[in-house]
PDB file of C-alpha atoms in Angstrom:
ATOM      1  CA  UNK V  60       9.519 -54.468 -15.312  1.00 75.00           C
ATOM      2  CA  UNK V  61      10.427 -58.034 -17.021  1.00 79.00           C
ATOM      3  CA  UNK V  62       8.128 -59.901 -14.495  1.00 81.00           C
ATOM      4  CA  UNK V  63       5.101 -58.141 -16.515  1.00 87.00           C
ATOM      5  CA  UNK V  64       5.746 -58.914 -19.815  1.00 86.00           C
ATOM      6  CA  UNK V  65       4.663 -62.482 -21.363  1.00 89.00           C
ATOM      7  CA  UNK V  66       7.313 -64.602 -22.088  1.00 87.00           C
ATOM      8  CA  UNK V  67       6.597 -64.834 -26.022  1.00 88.00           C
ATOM      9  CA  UNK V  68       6.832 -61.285 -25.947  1.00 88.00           C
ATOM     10  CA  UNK V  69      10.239 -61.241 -23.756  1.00 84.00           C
ATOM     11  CA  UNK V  70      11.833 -64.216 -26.055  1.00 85.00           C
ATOM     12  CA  UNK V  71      11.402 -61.475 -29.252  1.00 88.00           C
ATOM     13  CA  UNK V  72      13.166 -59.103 -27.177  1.00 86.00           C
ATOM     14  CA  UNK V  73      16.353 -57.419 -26.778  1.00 85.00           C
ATOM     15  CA  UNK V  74      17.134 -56.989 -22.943  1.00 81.00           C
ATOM     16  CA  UNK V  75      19.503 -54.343 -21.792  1.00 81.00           C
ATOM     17  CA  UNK V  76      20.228 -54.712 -17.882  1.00 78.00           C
ATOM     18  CA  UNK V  77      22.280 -51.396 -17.152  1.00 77.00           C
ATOM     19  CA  UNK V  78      24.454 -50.839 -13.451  1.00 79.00           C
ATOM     20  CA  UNK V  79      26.381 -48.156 -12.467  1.00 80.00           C
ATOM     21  CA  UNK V  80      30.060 -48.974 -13.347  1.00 86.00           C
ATOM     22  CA  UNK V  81      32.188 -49.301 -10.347  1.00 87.00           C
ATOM     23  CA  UNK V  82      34.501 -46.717  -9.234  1.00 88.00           C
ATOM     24  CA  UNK V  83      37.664 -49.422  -9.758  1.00 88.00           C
ATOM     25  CA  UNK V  84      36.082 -49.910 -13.056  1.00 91.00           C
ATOM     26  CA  UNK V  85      36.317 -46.060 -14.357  1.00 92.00           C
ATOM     27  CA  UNK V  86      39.566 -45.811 -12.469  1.00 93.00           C
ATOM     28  CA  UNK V  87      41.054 -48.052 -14.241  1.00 93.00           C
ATOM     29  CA  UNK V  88      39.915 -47.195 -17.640  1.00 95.00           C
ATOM     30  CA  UNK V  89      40.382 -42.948 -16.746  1.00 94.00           C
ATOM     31  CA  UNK V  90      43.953 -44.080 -16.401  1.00 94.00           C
ATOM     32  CA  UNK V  91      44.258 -46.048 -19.366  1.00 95.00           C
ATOM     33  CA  UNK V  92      42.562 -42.622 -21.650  1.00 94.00           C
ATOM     34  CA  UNK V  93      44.896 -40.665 -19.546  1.00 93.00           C
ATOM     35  CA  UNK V  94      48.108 -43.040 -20.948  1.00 93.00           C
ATOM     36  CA  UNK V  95      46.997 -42.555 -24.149  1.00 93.00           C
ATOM     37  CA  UNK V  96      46.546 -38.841 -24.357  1.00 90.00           C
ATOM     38  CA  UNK V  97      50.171 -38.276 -22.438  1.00 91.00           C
ATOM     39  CA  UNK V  98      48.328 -37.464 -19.242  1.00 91.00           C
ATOM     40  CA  UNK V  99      50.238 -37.923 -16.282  1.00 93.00           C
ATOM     41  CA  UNK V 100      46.903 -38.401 -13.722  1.00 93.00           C
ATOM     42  CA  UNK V 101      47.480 -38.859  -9.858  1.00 91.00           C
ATOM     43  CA  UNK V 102      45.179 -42.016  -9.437  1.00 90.00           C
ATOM     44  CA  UNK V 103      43.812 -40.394  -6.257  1.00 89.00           C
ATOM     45  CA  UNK V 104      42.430 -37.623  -9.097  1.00 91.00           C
ATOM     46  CA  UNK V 105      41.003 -39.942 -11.431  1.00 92.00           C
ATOM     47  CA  UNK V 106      39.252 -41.873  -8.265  1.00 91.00           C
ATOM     48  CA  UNK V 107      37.795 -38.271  -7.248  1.00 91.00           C
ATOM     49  CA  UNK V 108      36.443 -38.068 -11.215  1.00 93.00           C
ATOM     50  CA  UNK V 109      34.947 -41.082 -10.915  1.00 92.00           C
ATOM     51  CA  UNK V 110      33.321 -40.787  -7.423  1.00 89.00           C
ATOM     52  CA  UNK V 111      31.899 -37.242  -8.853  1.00 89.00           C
ATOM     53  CA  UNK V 112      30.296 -39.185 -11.843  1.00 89.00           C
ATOM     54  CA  UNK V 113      28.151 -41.275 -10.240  1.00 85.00           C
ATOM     55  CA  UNK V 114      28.671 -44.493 -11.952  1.00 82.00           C
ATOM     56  CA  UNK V 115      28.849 -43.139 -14.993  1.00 88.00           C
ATOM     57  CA  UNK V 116      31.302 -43.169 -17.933  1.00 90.00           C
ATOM     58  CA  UNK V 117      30.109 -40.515 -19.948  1.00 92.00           C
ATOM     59  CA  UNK V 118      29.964 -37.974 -17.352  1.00 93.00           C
ATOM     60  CA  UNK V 119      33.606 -39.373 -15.919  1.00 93.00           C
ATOM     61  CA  UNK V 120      35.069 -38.587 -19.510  1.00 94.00           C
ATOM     62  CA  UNK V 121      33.328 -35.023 -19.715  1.00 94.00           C
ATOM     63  CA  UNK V 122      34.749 -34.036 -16.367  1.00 94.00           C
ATOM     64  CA  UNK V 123      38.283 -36.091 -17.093  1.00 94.00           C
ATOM     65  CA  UNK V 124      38.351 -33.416 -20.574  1.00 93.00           C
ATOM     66  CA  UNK V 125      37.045 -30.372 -18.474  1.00 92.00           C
ATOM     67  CA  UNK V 126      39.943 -30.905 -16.024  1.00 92.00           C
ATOM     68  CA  UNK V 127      42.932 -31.605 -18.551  1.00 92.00           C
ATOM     69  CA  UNK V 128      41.351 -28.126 -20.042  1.00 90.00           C
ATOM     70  CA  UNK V 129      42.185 -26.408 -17.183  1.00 87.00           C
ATOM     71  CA  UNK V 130      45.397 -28.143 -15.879  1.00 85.00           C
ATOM     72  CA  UNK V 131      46.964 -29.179 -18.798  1.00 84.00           C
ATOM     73  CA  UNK V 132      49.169 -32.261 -19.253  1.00 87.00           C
ATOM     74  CA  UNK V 133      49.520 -33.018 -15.054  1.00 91.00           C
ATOM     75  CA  UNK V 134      46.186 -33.987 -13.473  1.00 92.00           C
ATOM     76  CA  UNK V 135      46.553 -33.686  -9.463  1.00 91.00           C
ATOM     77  CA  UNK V 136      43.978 -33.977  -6.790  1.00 90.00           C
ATOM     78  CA  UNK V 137      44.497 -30.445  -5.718  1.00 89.00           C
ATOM     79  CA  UNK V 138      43.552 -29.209  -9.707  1.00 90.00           C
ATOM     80  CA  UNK V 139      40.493 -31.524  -9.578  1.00 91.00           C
ATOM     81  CA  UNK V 140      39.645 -30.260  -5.843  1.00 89.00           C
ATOM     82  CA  UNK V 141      39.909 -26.919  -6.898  1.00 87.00           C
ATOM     83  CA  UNK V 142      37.939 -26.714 -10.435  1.00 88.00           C
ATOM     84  CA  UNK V 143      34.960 -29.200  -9.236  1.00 86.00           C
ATOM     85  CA  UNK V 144      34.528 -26.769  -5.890  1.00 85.00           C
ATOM     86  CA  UNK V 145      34.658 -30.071  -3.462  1.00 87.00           C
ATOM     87  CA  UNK V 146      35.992 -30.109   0.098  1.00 87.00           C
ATOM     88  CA  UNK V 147      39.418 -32.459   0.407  1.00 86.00           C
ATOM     89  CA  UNK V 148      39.386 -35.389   1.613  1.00 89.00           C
ATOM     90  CA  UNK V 149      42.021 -33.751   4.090  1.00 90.00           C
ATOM     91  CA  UNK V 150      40.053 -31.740   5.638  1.00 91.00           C
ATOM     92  CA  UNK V 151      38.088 -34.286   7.526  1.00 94.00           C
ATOM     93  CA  UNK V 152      41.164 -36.577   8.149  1.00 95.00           C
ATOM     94  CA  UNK V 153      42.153 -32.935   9.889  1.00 94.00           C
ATOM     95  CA  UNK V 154      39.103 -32.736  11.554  1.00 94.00           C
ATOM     96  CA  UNK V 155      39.049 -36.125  12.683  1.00 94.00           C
ATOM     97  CA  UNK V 156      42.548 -35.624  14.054  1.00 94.00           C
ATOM     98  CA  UNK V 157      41.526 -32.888  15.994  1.00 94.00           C
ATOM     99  CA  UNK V 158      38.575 -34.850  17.369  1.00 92.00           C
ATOM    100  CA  UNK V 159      40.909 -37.224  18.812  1.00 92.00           C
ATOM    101  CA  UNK V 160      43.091 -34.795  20.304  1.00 93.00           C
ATOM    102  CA  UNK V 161      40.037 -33.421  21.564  1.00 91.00           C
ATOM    103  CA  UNK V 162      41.369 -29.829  19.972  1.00 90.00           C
ATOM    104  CA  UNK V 163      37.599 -28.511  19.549  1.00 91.00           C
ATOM    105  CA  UNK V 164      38.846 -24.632  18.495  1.00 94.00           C
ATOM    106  CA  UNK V 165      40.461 -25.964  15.684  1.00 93.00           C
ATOM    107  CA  UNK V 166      37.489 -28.008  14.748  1.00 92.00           C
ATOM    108  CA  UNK V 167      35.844 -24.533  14.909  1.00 93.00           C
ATOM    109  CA  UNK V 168      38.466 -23.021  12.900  1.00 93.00           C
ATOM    110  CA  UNK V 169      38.439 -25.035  10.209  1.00 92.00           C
ATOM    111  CA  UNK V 170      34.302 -24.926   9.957  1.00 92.00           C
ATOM    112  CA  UNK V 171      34.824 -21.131   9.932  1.00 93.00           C
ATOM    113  CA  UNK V 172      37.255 -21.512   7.222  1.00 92.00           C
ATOM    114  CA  UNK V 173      35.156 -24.296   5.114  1.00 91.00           C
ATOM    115  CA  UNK V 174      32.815 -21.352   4.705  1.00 91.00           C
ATOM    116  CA  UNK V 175      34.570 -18.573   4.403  1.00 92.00           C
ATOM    117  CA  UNK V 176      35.880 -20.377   1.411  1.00 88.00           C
ATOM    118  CA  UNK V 177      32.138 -20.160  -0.018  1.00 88.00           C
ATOM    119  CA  UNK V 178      31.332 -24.238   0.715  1.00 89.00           C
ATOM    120  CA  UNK V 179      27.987 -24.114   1.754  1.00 89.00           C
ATOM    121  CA  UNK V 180      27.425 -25.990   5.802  1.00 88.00           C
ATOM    122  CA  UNK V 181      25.491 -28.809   4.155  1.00 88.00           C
ATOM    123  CA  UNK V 182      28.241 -29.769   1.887  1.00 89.00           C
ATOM    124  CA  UNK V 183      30.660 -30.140   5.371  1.00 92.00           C
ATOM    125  CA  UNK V 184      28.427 -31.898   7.249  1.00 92.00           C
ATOM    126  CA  UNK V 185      27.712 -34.139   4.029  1.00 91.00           C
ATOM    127  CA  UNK V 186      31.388 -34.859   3.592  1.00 91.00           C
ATOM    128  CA  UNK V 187      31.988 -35.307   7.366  1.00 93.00           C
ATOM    129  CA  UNK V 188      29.138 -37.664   7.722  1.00 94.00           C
ATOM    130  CA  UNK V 189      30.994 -39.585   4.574  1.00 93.00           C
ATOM    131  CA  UNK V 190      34.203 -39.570   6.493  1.00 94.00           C
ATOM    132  CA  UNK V 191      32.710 -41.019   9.138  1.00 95.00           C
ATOM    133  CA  UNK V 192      31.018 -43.628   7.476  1.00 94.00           C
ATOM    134  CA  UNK V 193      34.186 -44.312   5.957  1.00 93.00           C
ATOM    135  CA  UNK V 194      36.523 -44.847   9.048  1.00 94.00           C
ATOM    136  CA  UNK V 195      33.373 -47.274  10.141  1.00 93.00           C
ATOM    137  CA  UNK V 196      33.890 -49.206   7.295  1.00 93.00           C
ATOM    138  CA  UNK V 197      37.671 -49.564   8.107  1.00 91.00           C
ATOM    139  CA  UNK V 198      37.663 -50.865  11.449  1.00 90.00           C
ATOM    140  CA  UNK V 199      36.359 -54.478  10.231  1.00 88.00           C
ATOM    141  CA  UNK V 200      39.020 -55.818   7.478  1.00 85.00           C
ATOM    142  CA  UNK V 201      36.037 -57.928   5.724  1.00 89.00           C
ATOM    143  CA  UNK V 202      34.442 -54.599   4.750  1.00 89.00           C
ATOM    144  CA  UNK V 203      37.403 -52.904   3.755  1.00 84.00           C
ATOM    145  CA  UNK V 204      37.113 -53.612   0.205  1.00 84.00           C
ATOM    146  CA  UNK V 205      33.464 -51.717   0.109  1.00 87.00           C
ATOM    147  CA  UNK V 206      35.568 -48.621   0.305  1.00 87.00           C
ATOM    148  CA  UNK V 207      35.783 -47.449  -3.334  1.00 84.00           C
ATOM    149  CA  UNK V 208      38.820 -45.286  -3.215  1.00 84.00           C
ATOM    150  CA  UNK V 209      42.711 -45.589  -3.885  1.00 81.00           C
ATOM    151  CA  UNK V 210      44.908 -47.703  -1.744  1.00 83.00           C
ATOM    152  CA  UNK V 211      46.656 -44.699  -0.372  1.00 85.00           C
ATOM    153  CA  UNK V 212      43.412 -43.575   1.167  1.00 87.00           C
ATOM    154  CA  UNK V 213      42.597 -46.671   1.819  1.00 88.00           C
ATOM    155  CA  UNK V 214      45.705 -47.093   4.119  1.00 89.00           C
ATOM    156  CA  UNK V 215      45.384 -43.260   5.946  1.00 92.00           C
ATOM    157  CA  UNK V 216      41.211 -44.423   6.583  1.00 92.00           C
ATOM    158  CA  UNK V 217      42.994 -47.498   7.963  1.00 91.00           C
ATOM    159  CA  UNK V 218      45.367 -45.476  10.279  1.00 93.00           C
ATOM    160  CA  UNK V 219      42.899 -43.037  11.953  1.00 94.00           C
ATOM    161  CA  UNK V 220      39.660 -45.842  12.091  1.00 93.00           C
ATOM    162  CA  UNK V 221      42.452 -47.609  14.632  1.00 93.00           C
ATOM    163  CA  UNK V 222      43.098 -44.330  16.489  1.00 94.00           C
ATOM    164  CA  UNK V 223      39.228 -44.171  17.096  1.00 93.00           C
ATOM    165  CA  UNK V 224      36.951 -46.036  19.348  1.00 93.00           C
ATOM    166  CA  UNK V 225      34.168 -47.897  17.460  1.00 92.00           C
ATOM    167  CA  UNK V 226      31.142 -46.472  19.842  1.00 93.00           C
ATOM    168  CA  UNK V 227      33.229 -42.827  19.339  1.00 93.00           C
ATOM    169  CA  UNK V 228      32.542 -43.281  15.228  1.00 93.00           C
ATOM    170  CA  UNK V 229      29.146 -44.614  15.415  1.00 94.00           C
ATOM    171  CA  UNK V 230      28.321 -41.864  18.302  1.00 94.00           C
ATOM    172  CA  UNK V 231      29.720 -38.950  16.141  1.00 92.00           C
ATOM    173  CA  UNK V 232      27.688 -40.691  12.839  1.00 93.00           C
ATOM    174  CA  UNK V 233      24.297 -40.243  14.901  1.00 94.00           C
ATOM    175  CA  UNK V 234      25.342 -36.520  16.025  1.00 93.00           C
ATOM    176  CA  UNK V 235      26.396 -35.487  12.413  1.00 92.00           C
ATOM    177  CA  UNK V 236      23.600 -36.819  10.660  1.00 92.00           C
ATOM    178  CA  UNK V 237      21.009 -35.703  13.085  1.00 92.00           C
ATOM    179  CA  UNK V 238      22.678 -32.098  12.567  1.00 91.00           C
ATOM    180  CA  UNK V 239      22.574 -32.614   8.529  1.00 89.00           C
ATOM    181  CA  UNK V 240      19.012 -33.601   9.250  1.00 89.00           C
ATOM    182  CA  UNK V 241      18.005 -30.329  11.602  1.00 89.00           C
ATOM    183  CA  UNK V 242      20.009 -28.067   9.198  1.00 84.00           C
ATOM    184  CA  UNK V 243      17.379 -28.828   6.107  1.00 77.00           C
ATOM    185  CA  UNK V 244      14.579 -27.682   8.258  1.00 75.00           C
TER     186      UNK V 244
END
């Protein structure tokens, strides 16, 4: 709290302003550590490391080392899917296809299978409400660039935010995070 301290006592100090590092930011450097060690990373990996960190470097490099431990010299999104225990970004773009199609028992289906795979309800319904916000974020081009992930994703959020109706999105935002909000009671 700056604003409280007298300004001959601020001028004899050091000031350290600390911000999360952006997720283009650790990207870009994950990559560059990845190059030098003789990784070959997927970039849609790295930008899962980096979203799981939180802004931060330190725990992006831990997790970056953890993975290479267990997949060796070929990072892929599947290998960092599978040893950080998160639900794939697929899996909503699946469920989001079958919301268009209006295909409701495979929506089912692949809830059932979410946890029979031991994810816990609150993690789907977190993820889905993400997904959602997501594909919201898509349909205006001047907000496009708030959406910190590769340009591959980038492009399939793109193709499916067209596909849906803005009040469908915004509708099935209110739905899921009323649900997320009824499930922690």
């Amino acid at each position: 709290e700056k604003h409280k301290i007298i300004p001959t006592i601020l001028s004899r100090c050091q000031i350290y302003d600390f911000r999360r590092i952006s997720v283009t930011d650790m990207v870009s450097h994950l990559a560059k550590v990845a190059t030098s060690e003789g990784v070959e990373a997927e970039e849609d990996a790295l930008n899962l490391i980096a979203q799981k960190s939180d802004g931060a470097l330190r725990d992006a490099l831990t997790i970056f080392d953890r993975m290479i431990s267990f997949s060796g010299e070929k990072l892929t999104v599947k290998d960092v899917v599978q040893n950080l225990n998160l639900l794939d970004r697929e899996t909503f773009f699946m469920i989001g296809a079958d919301l268009l199609s209006g295909n409701v028992s495979d929506i089912l289906n692949h809830y059932n299978e979410i946890l029979r795979n031991g994810f816990e309800g609150q993690q789907f319904l977190d993820g889905l409400s993400q997904h959602f916000r997501d594909l919201l974020i898509c349909k205006d081009p001047n907000t496009l660039n708030l959406l910190e992930v590769s340009d591959n994703l980038k492009n399939k959020y793109r193709d499916q935010s067209a596909k849906f109706d803005i009040r469908v999105i915004m509708k099935s935002l209110q739905v899921v995070n009323q649900t997320n909000i009824d499930y922690l009671r």
